[in-house]
Structures are given as C-alpha cells and as structure tokens.
Short mmCIF file of C-alpha atoms in Angstrom, two decimals:
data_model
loop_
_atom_site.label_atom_id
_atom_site.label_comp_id
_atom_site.label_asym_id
_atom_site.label_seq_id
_atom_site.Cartn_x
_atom_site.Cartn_y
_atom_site.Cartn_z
CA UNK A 120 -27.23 -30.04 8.35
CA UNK A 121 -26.78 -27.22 10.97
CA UNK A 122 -27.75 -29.55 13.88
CA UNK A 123 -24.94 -31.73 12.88
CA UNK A 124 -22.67 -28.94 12.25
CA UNK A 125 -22.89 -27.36 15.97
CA UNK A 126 -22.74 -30.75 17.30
CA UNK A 127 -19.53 -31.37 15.26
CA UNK A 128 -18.03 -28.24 16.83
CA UNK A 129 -19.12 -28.74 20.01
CA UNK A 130 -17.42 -32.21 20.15
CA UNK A 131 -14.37 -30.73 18.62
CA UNK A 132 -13.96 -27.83 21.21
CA UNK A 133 -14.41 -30.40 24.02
CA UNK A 134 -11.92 -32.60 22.74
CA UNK A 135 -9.52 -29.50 21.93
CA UNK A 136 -10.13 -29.06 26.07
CA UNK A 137 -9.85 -32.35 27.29
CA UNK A 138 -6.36 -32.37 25.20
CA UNK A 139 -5.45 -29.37 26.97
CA UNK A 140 -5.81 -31.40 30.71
CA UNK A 141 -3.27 -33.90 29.49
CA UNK A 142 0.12 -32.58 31.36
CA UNK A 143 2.40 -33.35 27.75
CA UNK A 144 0.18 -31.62 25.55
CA UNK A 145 -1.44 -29.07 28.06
CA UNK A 146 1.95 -26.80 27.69
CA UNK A 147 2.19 -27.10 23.51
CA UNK A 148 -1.51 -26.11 23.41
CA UNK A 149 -2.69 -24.30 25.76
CA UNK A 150 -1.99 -20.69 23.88
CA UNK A 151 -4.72 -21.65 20.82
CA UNK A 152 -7.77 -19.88 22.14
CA UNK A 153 -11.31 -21.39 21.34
CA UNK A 154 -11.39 -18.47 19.19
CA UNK A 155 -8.25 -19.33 17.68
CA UNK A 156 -9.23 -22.67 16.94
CA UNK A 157 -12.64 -21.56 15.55
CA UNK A 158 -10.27 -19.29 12.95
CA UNK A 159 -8.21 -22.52 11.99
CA UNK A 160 -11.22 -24.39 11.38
CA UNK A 161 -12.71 -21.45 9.36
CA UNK A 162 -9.22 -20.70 7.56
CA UNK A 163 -8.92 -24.48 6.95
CA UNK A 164 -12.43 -25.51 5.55
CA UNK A 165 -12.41 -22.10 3.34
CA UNK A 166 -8.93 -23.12 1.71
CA UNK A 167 -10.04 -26.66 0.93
CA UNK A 168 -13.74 -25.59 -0.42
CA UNK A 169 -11.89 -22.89 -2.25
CA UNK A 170 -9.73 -25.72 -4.03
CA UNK A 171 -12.61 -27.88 -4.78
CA UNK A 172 -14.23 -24.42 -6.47
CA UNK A 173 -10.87 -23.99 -8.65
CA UNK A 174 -11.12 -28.00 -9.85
CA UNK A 175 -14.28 -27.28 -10.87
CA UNK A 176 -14.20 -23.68 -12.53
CA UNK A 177 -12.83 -24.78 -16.06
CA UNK A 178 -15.34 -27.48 -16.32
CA UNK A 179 -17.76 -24.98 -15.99
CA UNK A 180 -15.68 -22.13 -17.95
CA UNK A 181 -16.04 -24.49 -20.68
CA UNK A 182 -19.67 -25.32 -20.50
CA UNK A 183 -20.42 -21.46 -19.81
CA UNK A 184 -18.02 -20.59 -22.40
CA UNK A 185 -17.77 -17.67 -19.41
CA UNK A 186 -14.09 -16.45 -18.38
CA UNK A 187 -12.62 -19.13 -15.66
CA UNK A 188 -11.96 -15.79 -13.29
CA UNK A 189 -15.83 -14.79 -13.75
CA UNK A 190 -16.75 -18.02 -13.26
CA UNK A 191 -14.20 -18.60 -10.23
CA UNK A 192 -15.85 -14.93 -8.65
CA UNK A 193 -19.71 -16.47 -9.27
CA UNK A 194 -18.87 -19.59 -7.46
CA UNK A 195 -16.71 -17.77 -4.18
CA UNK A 196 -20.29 -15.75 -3.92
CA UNK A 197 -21.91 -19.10 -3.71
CA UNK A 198 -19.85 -20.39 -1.30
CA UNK A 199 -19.89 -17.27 1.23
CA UNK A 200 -23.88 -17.39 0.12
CA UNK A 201 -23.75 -21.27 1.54
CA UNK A 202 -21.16 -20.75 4.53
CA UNK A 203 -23.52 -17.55 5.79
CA UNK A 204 -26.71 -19.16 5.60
CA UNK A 205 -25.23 -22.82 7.29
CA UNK A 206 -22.11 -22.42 9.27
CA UNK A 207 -21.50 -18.85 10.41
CA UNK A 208 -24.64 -18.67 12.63
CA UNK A 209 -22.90 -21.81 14.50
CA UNK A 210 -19.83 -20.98 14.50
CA UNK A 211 -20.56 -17.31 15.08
CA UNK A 212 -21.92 -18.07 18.53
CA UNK A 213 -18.09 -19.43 19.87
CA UNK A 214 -16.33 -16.64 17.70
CA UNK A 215 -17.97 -13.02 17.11
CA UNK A 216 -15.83 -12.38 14.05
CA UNK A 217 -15.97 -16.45 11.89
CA UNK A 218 -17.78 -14.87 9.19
CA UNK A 219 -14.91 -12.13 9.08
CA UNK A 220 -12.55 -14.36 8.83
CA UNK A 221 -14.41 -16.52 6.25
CA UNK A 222 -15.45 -13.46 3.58
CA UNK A 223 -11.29 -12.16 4.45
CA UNK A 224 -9.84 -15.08 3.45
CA UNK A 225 -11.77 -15.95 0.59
CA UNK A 226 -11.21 -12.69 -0.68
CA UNK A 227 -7.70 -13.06 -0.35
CA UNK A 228 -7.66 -16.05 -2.27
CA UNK A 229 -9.29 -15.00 -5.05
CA UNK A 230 -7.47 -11.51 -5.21
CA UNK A 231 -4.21 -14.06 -5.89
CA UNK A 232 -5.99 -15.26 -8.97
CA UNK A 233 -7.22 -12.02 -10.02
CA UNK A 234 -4.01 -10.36 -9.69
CA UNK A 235 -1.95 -11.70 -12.80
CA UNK A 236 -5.17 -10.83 -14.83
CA UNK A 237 -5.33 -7.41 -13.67
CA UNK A 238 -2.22 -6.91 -13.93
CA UNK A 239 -2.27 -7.77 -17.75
CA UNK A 240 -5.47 -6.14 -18.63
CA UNK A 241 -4.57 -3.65 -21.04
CA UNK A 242 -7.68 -3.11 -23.21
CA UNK A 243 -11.29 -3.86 -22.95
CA UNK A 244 -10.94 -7.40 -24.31
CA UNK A 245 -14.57 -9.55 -24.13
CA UNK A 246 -12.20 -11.35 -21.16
CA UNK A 247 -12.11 -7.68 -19.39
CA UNK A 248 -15.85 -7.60 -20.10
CA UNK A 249 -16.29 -10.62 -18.28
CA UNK A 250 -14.33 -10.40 -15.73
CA UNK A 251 -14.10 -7.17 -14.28
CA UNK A 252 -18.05 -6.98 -13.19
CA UNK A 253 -17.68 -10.12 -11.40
CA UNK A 254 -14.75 -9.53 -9.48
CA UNK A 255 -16.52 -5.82 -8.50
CA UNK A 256 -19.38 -7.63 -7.58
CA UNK A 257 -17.49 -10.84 -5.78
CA UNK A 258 -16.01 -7.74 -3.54
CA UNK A 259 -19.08 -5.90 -2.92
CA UNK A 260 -20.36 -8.83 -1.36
CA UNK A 261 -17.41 -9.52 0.70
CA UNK A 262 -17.65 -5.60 2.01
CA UNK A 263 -21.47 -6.07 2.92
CA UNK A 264 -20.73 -9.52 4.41
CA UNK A 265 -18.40 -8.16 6.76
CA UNK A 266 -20.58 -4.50 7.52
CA UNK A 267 -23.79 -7.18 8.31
CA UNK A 268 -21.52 -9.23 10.54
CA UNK A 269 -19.91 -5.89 12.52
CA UNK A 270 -20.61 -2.86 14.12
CA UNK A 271 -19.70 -0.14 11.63
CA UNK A 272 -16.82 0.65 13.48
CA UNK A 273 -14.87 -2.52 13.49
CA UNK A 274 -16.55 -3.49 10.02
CA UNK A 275 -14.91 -0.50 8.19
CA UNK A 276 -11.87 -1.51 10.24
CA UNK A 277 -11.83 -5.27 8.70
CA UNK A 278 -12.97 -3.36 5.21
CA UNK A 279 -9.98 -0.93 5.31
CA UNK A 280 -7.69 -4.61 6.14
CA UNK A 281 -8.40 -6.20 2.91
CA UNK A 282 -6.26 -5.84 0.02
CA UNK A 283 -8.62 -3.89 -2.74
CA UNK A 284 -8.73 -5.87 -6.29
CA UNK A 285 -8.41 -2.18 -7.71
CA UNK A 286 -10.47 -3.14 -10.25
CA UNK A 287 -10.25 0.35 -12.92
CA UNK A 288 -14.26 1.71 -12.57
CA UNK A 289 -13.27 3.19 -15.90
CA UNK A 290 -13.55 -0.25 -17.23
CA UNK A 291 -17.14 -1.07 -15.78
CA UNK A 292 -18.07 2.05 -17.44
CA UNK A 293 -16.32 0.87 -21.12
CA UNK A 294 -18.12 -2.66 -19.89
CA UNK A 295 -22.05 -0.73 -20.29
CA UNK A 296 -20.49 1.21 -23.31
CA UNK A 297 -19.72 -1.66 -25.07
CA UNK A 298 -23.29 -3.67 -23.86
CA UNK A 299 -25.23 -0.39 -25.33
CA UNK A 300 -22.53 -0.33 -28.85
CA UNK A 301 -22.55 -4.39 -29.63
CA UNK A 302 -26.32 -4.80 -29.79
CA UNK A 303 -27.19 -2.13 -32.00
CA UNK A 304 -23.55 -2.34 -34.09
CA UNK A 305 -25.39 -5.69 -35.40
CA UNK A 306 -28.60 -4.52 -36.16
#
C-alpha cells in the first residue's frame, strides 16, 4: 500500500521533471511547483473519493435509516481517517502542508452539502438531531487534523481560512435535551 504509493509519486514527480526539459512544454509548465503539483494531486484524488462517498451515502442512508448528511459527515471522517494514516505521511514529505490541503478541501465540500440543510433547519426535527452532531464532529476533526499537521501558528491560520458550518450549539444542547426527554417520555 504505502510502498506503492511513494513509488507512484516518485515516478510521477520525475516524469512531471523530465516534461519540464522538453523545450515545447518546458515554458507552459515550468510555473507548477512540486508543491503545486502535490496540491493538484491532493485536490484531485479528494474530489473524486469524495464523489465515490456521495454514490454511496444513500445506499447506506437507507440501510442506516441515518440522515444522508450524517451519514455523508461519518464517511468524510473515514476518509481523512484513511488518507492520514496512508497517504499524507508520503506525500507530506514533498509538501509540508498535503494534509492541509486534504482536511481544507474536504471540508469545503461537505460545507456545500451542509449548507442548504442549515440553511432550512428551523426546528429540532429528528433530521436536526441527526445531523447537526455529525457535522460538529466532522469539523472538529478537520480543526485537530490541521493543529496535528502545523505549528500552532500557521494551524490557527489555516483554521481561521475555513469557512465555519455555523452549526447553532443551541441545537447540540436541544440534541442531549431531547436524548434525556425521549427515553423516559416512553417509559
């Protein structure tokens, strides 16, 4: 697994400079960075295994019976649980900040599916219940993600980047209201 991964991006960063020493493609490319390629690769595998995570979520939103954006949240932890553990410690060592600019954009992504919901959340509805915990938690993560991955400094920086979900702490306190009230309502 991680073997073949920093072989894979070994290979592709030599290629990306052996590109660069042919004369016609030397001028087009020779701005992109390994860095900056490091951050496509990143952007671009994060986008496509964050589409593979939305095909799957209403399967599993319909097993679960669980809210599709709880569900969604649960399964972008995984997937910055998976891409910390095998390919930021790789890809890490060409680009200081790749698991920065993993947790950022996966945050991002979700936020654009949480957003609509937020936005209509009016009452605590079972979906509100459901969702709101795992979006605070899905962001939590992200936050200590990127302060393990930074000095404090620069980590807050990133932190203070990100577009906050906003999601109302009122509600997570109605959310252990009504998990104390609905148990003993049906005894």
């Amino acid at each position: 697994g991680s073997a073949m991964m920093e072989n894979t991006v070994i290979v592709a960063m030599v290629a990306r400079r052996l590109l660069l020493e042919e004369p016609e493609l030397s001028t087009q490319s020779a701005s992109v960075t390994d860095g900056d390629q490091i951050e496509l690769y990143v952007s671009s595998s994060i986008k496509n295994a964050f589409s593979r995570i939305l095909h799957d979520v209403e399967t599993i939103s319909d097993t679960t019976h669980e809210h599709p954006l709880a569900v969604l949240a649960e399964q972008a932890k995984k997937l910055l649980n998976k891409d910390k553990t095998m390919f930021m410690p790789i890809l890490s060592q060409r680009h200081p900040y790749a698991t920065v600019v993993s947790v950022s954009l996966l945050h991002k992504l979700y936020g654009n599916k949480l957003k609509p919901f937020l936005n209509s959340a009016e009452h605590l509805s079972e979906d509100v219940v459901s969702v709101f915990p795992a979006a605070d938690s899905f962001e939590q993560y992200v936050m200590e993600l990127i302060m393990s991955a930074c000095e404090e400094e620069t980590a807050e920086a990133y932190c203070r980047k990100l577009t906050l979900y906003k999601v109302p702490s009122d509600s997570l306190n109605g959310v252990v209201l009504v998990f104390i009230i609905l148990p003993s309502a049906s005894s």
